[in-house]
Coordinates of C-alpha atoms in Angstrom, one line a residue:
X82 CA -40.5 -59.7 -58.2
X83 CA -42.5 -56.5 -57.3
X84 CA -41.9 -53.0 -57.7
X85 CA -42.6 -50.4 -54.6
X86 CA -45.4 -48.5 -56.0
X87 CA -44.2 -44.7 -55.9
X88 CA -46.6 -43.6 -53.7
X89 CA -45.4 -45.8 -51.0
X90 CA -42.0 -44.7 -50.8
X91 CA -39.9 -41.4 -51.1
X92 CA -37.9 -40.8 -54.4
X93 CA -34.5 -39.7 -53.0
X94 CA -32.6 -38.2 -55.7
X95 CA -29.7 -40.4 -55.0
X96 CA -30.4 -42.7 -58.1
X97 CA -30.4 -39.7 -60.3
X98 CA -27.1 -38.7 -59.1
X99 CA -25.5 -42.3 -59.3
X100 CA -26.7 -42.2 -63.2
X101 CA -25.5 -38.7 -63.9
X102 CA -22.0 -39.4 -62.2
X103 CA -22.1 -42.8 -64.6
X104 CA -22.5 -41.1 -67.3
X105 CA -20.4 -38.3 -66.6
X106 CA -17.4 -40.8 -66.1
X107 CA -18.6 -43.2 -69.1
X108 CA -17.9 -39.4 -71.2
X109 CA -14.2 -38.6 -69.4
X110 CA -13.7 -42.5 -70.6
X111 CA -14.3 -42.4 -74.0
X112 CA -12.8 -38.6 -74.1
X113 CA -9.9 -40.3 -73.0
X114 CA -9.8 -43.2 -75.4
X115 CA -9.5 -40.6 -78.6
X116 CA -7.2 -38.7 -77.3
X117 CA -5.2 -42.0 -76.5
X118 CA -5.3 -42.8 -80.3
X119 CA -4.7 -39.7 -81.4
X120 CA -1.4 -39.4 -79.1
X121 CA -0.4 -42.6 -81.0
X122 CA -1.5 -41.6 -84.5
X123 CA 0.8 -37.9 -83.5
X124 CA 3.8 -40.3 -82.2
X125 CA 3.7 -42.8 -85.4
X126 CA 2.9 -40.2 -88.2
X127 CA 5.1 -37.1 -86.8
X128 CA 7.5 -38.4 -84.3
X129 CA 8.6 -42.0 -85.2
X130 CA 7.7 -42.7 -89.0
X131 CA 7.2 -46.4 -89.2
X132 CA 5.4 -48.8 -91.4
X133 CA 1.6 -48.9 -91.8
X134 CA 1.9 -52.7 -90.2
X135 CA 3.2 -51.5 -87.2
X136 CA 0.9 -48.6 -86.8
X137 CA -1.9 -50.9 -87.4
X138 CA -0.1 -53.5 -84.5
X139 CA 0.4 -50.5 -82.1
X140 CA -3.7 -49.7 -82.3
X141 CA -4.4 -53.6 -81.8
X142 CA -2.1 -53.6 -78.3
X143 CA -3.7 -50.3 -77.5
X144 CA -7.2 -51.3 -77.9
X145 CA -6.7 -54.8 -75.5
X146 CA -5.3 -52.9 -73.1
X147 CA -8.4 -50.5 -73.1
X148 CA -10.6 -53.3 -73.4
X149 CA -9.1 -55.3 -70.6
X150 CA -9.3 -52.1 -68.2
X151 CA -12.1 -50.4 -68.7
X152 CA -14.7 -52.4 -71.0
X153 CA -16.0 -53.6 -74.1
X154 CA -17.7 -49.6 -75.7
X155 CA -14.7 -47.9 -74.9
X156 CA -12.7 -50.6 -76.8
X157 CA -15.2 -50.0 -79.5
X158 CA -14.6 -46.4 -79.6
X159 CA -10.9 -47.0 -79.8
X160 CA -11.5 -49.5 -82.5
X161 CA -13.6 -47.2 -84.9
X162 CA -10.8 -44.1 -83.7
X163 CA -8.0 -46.0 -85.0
X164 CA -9.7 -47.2 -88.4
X165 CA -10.5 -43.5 -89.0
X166 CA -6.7 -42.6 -87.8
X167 CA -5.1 -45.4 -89.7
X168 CA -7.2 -44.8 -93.2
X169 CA -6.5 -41.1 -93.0
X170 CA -2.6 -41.2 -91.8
X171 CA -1.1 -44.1 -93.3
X172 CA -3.3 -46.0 -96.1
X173 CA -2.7 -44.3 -99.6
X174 CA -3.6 -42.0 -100.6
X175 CA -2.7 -40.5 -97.5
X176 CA -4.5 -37.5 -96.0
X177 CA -8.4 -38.4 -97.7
X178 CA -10.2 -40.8 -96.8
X179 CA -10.6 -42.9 -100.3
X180 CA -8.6 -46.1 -100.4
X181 CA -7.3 -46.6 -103.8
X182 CA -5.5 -50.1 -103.2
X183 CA -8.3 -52.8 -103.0
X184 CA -6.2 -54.8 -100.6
X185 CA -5.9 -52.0 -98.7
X186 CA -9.7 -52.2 -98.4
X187 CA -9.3 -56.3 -96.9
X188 CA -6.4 -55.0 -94.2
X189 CA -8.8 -51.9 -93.4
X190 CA -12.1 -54.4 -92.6
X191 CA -9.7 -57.4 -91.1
X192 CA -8.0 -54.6 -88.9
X193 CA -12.1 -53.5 -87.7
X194 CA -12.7 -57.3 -87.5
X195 CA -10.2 -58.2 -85.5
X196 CA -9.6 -55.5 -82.9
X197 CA -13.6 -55.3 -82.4
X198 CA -13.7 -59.2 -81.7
X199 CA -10.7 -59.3 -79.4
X200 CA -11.6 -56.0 -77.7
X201 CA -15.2 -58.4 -77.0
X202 CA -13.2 -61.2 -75.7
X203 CA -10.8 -59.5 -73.5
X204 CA -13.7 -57.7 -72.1
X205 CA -15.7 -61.1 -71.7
X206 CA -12.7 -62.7 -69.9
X207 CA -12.7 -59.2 -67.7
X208 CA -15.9 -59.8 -66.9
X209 CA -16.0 -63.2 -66.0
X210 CA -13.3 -62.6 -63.9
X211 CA -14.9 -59.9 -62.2
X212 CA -18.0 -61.9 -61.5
X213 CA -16.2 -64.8 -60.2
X214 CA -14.5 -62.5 -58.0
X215 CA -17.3 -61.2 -56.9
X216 CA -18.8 -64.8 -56.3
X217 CA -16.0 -65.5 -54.4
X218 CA -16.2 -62.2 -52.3
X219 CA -20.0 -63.3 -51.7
X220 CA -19.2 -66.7 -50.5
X221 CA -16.4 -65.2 -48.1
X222 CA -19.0 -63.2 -46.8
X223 CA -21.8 -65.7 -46.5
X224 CA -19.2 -67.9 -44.8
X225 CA -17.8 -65.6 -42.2
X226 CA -21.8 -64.6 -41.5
X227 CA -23.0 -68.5 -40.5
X228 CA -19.7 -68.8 -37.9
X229 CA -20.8 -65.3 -36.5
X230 CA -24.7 -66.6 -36.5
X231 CA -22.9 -69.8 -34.4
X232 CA -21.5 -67.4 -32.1
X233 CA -24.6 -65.2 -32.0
X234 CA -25.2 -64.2 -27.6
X235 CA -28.5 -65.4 -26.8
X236 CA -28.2 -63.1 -23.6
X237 CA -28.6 -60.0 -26.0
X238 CA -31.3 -59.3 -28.4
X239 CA -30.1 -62.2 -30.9
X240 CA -32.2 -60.9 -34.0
X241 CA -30.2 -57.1 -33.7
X242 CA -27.1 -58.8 -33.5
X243 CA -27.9 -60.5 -36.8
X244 CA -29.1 -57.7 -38.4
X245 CA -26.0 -55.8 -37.3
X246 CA -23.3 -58.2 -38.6
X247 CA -25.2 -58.6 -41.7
X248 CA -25.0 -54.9 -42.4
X249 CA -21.3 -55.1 -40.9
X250 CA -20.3 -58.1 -43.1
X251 CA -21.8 -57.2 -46.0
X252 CA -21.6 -53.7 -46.3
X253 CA -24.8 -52.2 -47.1
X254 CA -25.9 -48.8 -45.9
X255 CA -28.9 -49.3 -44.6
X256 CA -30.2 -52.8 -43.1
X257 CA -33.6 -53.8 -42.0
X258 CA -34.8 -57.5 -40.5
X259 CA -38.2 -58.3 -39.3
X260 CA -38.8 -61.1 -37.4
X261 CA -42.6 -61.9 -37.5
X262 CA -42.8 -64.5 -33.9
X263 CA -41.4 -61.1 -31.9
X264 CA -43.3 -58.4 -34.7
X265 CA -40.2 -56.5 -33.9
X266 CA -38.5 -54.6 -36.9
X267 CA -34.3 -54.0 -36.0
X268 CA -32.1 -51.7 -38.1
X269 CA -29.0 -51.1 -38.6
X270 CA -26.4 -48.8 -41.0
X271 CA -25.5 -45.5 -41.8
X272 CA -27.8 -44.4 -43.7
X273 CA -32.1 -44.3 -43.3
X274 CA -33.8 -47.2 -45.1
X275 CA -36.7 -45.8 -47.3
X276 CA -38.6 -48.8 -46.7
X277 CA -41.1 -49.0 -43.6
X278 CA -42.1 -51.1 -40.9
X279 CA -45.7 -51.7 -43.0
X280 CA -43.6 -52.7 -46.1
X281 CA -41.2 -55.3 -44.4
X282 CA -44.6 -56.9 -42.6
X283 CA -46.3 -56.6 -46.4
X284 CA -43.2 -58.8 -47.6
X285 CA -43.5 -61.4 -45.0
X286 CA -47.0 -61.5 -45.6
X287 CA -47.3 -61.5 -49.0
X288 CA -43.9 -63.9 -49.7
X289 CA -43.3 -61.6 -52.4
X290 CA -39.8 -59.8 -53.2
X291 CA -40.3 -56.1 -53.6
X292 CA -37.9 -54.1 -55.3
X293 CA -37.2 -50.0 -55.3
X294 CA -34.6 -49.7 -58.3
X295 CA -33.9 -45.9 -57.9
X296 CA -33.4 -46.3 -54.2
X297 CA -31.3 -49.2 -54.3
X298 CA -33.1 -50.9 -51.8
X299 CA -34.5 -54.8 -52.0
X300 CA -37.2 -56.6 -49.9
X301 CA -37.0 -60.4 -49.2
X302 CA -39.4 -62.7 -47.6
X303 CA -37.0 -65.2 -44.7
X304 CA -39.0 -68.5 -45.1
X305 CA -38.1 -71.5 -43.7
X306 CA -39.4 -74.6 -44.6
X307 CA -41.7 -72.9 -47.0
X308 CA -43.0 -70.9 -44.1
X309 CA -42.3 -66.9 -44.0
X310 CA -41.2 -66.0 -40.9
X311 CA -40.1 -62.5 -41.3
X312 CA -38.3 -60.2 -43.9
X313 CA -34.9 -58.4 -45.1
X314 CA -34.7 -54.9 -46.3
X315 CA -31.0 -54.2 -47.7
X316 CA -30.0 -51.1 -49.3
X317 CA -26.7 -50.3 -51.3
X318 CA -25.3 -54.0 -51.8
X319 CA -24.5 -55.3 -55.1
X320 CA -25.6 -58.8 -54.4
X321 CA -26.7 -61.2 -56.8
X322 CA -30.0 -63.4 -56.4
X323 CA -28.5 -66.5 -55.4
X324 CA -26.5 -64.5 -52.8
X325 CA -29.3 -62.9 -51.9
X326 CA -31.4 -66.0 -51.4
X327 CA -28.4 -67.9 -49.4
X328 CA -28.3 -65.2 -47.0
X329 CA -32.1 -65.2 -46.4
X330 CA -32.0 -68.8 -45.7
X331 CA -28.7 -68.0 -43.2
X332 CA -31.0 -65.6 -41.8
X333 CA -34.4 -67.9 -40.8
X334 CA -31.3 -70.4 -39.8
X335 CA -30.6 -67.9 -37.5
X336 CA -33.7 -66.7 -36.3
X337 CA -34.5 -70.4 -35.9
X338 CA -31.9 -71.1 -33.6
X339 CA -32.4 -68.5 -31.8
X340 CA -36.0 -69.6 -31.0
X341 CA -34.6 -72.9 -30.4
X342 CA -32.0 -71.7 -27.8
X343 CA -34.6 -69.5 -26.2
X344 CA -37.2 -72.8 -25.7
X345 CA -34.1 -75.0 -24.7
X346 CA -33.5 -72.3 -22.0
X347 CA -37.2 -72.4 -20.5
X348 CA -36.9 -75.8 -20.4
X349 CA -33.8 -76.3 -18.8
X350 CA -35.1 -73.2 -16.4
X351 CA -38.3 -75.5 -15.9
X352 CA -36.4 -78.4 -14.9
X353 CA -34.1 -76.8 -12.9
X354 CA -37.3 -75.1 -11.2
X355 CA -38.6 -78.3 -10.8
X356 CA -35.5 -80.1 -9.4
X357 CA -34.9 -77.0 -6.8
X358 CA -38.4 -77.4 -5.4
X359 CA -37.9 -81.5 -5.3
X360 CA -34.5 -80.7 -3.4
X361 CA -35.7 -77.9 -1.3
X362 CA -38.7 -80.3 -0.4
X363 CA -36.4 -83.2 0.4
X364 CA -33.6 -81.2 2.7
X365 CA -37.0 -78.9 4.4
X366 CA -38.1 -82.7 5.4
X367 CA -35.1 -83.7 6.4
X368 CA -33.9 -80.4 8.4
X369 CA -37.1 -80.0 10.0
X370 CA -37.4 -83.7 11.6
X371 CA -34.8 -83.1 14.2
X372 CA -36.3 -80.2 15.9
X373 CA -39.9 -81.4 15.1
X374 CA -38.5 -84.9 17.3
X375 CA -37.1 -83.0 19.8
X376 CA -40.4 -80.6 20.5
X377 CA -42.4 -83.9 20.2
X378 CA -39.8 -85.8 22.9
X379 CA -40.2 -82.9 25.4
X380 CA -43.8 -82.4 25.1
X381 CA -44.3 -86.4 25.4
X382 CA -42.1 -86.8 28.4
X383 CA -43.8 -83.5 29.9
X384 CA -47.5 -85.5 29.4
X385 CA -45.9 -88.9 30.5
X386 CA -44.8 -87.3 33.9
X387 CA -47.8 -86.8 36.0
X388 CA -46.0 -84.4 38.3
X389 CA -42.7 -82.8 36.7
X390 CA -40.3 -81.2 39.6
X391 CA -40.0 -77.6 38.6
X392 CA -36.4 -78.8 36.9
X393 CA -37.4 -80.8 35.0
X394 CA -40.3 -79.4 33.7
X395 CA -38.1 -76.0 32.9
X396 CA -35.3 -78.1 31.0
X397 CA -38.1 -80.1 28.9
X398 CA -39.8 -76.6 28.2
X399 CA -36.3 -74.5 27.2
X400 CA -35.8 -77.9 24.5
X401 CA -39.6 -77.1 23.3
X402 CA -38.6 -73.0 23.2
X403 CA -34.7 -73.5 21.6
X404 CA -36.2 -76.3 19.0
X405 CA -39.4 -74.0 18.5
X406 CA -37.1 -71.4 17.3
X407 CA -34.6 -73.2 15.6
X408 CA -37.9 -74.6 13.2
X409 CA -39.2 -71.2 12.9
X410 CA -35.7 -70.0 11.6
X411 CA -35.7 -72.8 9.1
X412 CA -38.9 -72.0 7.8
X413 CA -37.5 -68.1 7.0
X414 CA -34.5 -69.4 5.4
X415 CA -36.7 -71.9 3.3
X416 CA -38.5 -68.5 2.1
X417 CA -35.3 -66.6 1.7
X418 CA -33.7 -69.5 -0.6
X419 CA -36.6 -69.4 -2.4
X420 CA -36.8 -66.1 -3.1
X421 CA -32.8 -65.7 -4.0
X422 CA -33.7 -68.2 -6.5
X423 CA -36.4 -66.8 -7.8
X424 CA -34.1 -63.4 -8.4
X425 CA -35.9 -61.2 -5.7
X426 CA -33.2 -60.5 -3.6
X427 CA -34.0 -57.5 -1.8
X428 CA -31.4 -55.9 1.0
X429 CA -32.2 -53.5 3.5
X430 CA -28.8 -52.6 4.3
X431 CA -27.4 -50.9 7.5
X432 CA -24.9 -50.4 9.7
X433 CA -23.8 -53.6 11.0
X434 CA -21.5 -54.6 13.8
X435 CA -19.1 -57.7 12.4
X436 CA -18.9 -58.8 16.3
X437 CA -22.5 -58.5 16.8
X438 CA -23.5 -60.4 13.8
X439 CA -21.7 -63.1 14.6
X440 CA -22.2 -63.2 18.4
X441 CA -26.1 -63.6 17.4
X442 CA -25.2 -66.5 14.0
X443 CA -23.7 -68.3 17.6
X444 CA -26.4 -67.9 19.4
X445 CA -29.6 -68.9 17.0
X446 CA -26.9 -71.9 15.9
X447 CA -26.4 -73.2 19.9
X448 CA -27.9 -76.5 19.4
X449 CA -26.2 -77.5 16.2
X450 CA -23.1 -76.5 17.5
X451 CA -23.8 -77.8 21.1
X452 CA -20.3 -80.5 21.5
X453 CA -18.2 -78.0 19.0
X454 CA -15.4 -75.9 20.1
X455 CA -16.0 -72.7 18.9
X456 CA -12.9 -70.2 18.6
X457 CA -13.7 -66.8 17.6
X458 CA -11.3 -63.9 16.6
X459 CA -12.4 -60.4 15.9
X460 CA -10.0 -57.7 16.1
X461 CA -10.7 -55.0 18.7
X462 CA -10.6 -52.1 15.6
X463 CA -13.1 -54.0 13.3
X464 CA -15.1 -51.3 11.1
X465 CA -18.8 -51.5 10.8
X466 CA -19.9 -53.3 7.8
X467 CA -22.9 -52.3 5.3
X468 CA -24.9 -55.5 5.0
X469 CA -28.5 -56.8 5.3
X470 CA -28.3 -58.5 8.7
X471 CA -30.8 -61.1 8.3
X472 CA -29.4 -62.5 4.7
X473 CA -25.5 -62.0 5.6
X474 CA -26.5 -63.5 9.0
X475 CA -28.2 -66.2 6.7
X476 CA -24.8 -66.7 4.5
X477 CA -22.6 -67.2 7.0
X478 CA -24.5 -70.1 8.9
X479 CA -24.6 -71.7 5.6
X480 CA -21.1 -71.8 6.0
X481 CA -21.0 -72.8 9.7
X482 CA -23.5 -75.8 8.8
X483 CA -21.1 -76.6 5.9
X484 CA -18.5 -77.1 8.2
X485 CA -20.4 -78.8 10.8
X486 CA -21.3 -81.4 8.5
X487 CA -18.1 -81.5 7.0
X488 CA -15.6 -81.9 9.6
X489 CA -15.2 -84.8 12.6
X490 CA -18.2 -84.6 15.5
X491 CA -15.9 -82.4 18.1
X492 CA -13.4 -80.9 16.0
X493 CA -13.2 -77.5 16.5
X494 CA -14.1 -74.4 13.9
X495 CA -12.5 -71.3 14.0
X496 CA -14.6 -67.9 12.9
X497 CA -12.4 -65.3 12.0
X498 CA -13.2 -61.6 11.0
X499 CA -10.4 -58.8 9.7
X500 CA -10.0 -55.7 7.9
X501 CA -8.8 -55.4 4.3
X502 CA -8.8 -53.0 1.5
X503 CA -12.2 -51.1 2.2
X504 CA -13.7 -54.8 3.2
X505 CA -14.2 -56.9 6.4
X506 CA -12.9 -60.4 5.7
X507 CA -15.2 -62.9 8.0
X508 CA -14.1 -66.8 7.4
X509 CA -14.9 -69.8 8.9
X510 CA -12.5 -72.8 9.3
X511 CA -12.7 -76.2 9.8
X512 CA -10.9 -79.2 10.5
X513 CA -12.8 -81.8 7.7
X514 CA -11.0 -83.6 5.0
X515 CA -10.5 -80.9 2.8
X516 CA -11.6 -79.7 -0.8
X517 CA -9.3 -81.0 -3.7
X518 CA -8.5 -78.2 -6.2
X519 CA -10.6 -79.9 -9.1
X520 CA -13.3 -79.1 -7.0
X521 CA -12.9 -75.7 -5.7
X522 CA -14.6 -73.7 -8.3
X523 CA -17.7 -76.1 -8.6
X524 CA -18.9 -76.3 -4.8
X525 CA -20.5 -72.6 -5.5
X526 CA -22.9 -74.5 -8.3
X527 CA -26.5 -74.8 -7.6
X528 CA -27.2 -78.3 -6.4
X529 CA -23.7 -79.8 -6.4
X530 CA -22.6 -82.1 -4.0
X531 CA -18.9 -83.5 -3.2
X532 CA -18.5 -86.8 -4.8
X533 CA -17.1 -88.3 -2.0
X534 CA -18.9 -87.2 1.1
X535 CA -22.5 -86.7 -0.6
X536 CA -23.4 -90.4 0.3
X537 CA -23.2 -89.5 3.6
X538 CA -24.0 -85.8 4.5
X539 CA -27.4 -85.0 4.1
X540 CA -28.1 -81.7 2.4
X541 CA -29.3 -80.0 -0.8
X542 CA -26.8 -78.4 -2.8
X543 CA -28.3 -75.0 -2.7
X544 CA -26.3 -73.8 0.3
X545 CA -23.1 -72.0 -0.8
X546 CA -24.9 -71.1 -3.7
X547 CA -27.3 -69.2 -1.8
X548 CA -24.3 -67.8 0.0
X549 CA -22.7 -66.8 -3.2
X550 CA -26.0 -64.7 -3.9
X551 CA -25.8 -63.1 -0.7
X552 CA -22.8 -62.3 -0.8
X553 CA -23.0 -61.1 -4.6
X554 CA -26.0 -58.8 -3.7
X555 CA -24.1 -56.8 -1.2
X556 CA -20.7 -56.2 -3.7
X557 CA -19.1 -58.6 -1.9
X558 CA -16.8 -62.3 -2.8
X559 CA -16.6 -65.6 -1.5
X560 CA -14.1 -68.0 -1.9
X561 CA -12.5 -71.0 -0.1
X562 CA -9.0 -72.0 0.5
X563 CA -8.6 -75.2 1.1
X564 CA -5.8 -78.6 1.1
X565 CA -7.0 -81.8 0.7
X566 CA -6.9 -83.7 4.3
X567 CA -6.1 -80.2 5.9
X568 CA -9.3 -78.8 6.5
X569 CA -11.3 -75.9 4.9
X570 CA -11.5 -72.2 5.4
X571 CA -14.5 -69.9 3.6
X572 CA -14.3 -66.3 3.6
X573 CA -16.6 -63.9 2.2
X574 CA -15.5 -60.2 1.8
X575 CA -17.7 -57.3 2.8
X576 CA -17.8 -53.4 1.8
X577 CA -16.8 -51.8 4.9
X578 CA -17.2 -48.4 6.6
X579 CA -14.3 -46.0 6.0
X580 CA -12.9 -43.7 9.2
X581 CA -13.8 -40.7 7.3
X582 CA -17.2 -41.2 6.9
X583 CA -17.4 -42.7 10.8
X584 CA -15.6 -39.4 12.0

């Protein structure tokens, strides 16, 4: 163990003050003590004249009660009181201090004997049961810190959480932990710790405990599996060194989980990046064959034709156009899913007209619902909305898809759009088998697919999800009320316009 050398850290007088205000009370103690035997010597030899047996038997009581309170010296001091008080008072000849029985001599030294040694023991057994007290207190402690480590939130800083329930758990004043992969020093506590950022990193490095008595402030080295990876700074505990050592171990347990979680995390975030760009790869392919066919139909049956009539040749060519465009929309929405999952969702929000919005969703979606009865409903008194067009446009014919795919080839879907509490509610319903209730809070998950329909309806998971985002970006909410074998209906909620600010 190593002292702080006293040029490296700043003497605060608190020590000094502690020792005075020991010693001070130590004094009022053994003040206390004399006049405690003297108060009995007054009763016994003034008040209540008894026997020198029961003097003698009234000191012993007096002295384990002391000596089971307060300590081992001021049972002492009692002792050697009550000899003086018991040879004066009530050994003859009484009043001087010579002893002129020589038995009386025996009972003086037996009396000294004994209330010395059992004034020792009861203050041993006070002791021991202080200690093991404390040792249970210290346990309690170390406990209650390993279940809050298991519930540490990996979301937050993780090592200033520790250091804060260590200091909160344990009471010290002042709390410092270093954690040498980060080279970050955290704090916590009431009061300033004397001990700085140079000397924690000198205790890592070194593996050495360092020590400021007067300050009451310890350094230890965290090492785990002999390795140091950081350090502890308490100040103010009253821990002992096997405490002190189990809750540096807790702590690199700690700290090692933590690096654990956080390289668990970039792995699954790795994996998951991987499997989004395998999925997005798969449904791109798979979305972008239908137009690419019908583009490559046209344009064959255009070259195949050595003279077209005028017709024809403008059918072929608005199949080339519609498909062109419905490919270049793909490709945008390939770009926006990839950013929303990369986090880089960016809105440039306007004024938007609900009726509007989803005349043009219609309209870029013609072929996919070419065969589909469409009903729309828009009330006449619809506010305007404050939304990105492109990415709520974007949401919504994720939904429309959705139910495309999900409902019986010429069943119709209804789009819906009312006014709620300072919202537009737009919803689209459809006419498919339903979503059982089990269900209903996973279909929002990145990548999940119904268990019975995901045999057979091509797609990649990603699209409510994306919608969710959307929707999430703008203050909005999405949700879906559905009945098994009674179709589906998906509404998302937008902020809304209010008449005041429109007037």
């Amino acid at each position: 163990m190593v002292s702080f050398p006293s040029s490296e850290f700043a003497r605060a007088p608190a020590g000094h003050e502690i020792l005075s205000s020991r010693i001070g009370l130590t004094a009022l103690r053994l003040i206390a003590v004399l006049a405690l035997i003297a108060a009995i010597t007054f009763l016994c030899f003034r008040l209540i004249p008894v026997n020198a047996t029961t003097v003698a038997f009234a000191y012993l009581v007096t002295i384990l009660v002391i000596a089971t309170g307060w300590g081992f010296w001021e049972a002492l001091t009692a002792s050697l009181g009550a000899v003086v008080c018991f040879n004066f008072f009530f050994l003859p000849p009484v009043g001087t201090f010579h002893i002129a029985d020589p038995q009386n001599w025996v009972a003086l030294f037996a009396f000294l004997v004994t209330s010395t040694v059992a004034s020792q023991l009861s203050a041993w057994a006070r002791q021991r049961t202080r200690e093991a007290l404390h040792r249970q207190e210290e346990l309690e402690s170390l406990y209650a810190l390993s279940r809050a480590i298991l519930l540490t939130d990996t979301s937050q800083t993780p090592a200033a959480q520790i250091a804060h329930r260590i200091q909160e758990i344990f009471g010290f004043s002042a709390l410092a932990l270093y954690d040498s992969s980060t080279d970050q020093v955290h704090r916590s506590g009431k009061e300033e710790l004397p001990a700085p950022d140079d000397q924690l990193k000198q205790a890592a490095s070194l593996g050495t405990v360092l020590t400021d008595e007067p300050n009451r402030t310890v350094v230890i080295p965290v090492r785990l599996g002999g390795h140091v990876i950081g350090s502890l700074a308490v100040r103010g505990g009253a821990l002992s060194d096997t405490a002190l050592q189990a809750l540096s171990n807790l702590v690199a347990i700690a700290l090692e989980k933590v690096r654990s979680q956080e390289a668990a995390n970039r792995a699954e975030a790795a994996r998951q990046s991987e499997e989004l760009k395998s999925t997005l790869l798969d449904s791109i392919a798979h979305e972008f064959k239908t137009p690419l066919t019908s583009i490559k139909a046209a344009a064959t049956a255009l070259l195949s034709t050595p003279t077209p009539n005028q017709d024809e040749q403008r059918e072929l060519l608005t199949v080339v156009d519609e498909e062109a465009d419905r490919l270049g929309r793909l490709v945008t929405e390939a770009i926006q899913m990839a950013r929303i999952e990369a986090g880089k969702v960016k809105l440039n929000a306007a004024l938007c007209s609900v009726a509007s919005l989803i005349q043009g969703i219609l309209q870029q979606m013609k072929s996919v619902l070419e065969g589909r009865s469409i009903r729309v409903s828009i009330a006449d008194d619809m506010p305007l909305i404050i939304a990105d067009e492109e990415l709520m446009g974007l949401a919504i014919r994720q939904l429309l898809d959705n139910a495309v795919k999900y409902s019986p080839p010429g069943s119709p879907i209804a789009i819906g759009a009312e006014k709620g509490e300072g919202s537009v509610i737009i919803s689209v319903s459809d006419q498919g088998p339903g979503i059982p209730e089990r269900e209903q809070s996973r279909i929002f998950q990145k990548f999940y697919r119904r268990t019975d329909t995901h045999r057979h309806v091509t797609g990649s998971g990603m699209g409510l999800a994306i919608s969710l985002e959307i929707v999430r970006a703008h203050g909005g909410e999405i949700w879906v009320e559905s009945v098994p074998g009674q179709g589906s209906k998906f509404c998302i909620s937008v902020p809304c316009v209010s008449e005041e600010m429109t007037a």
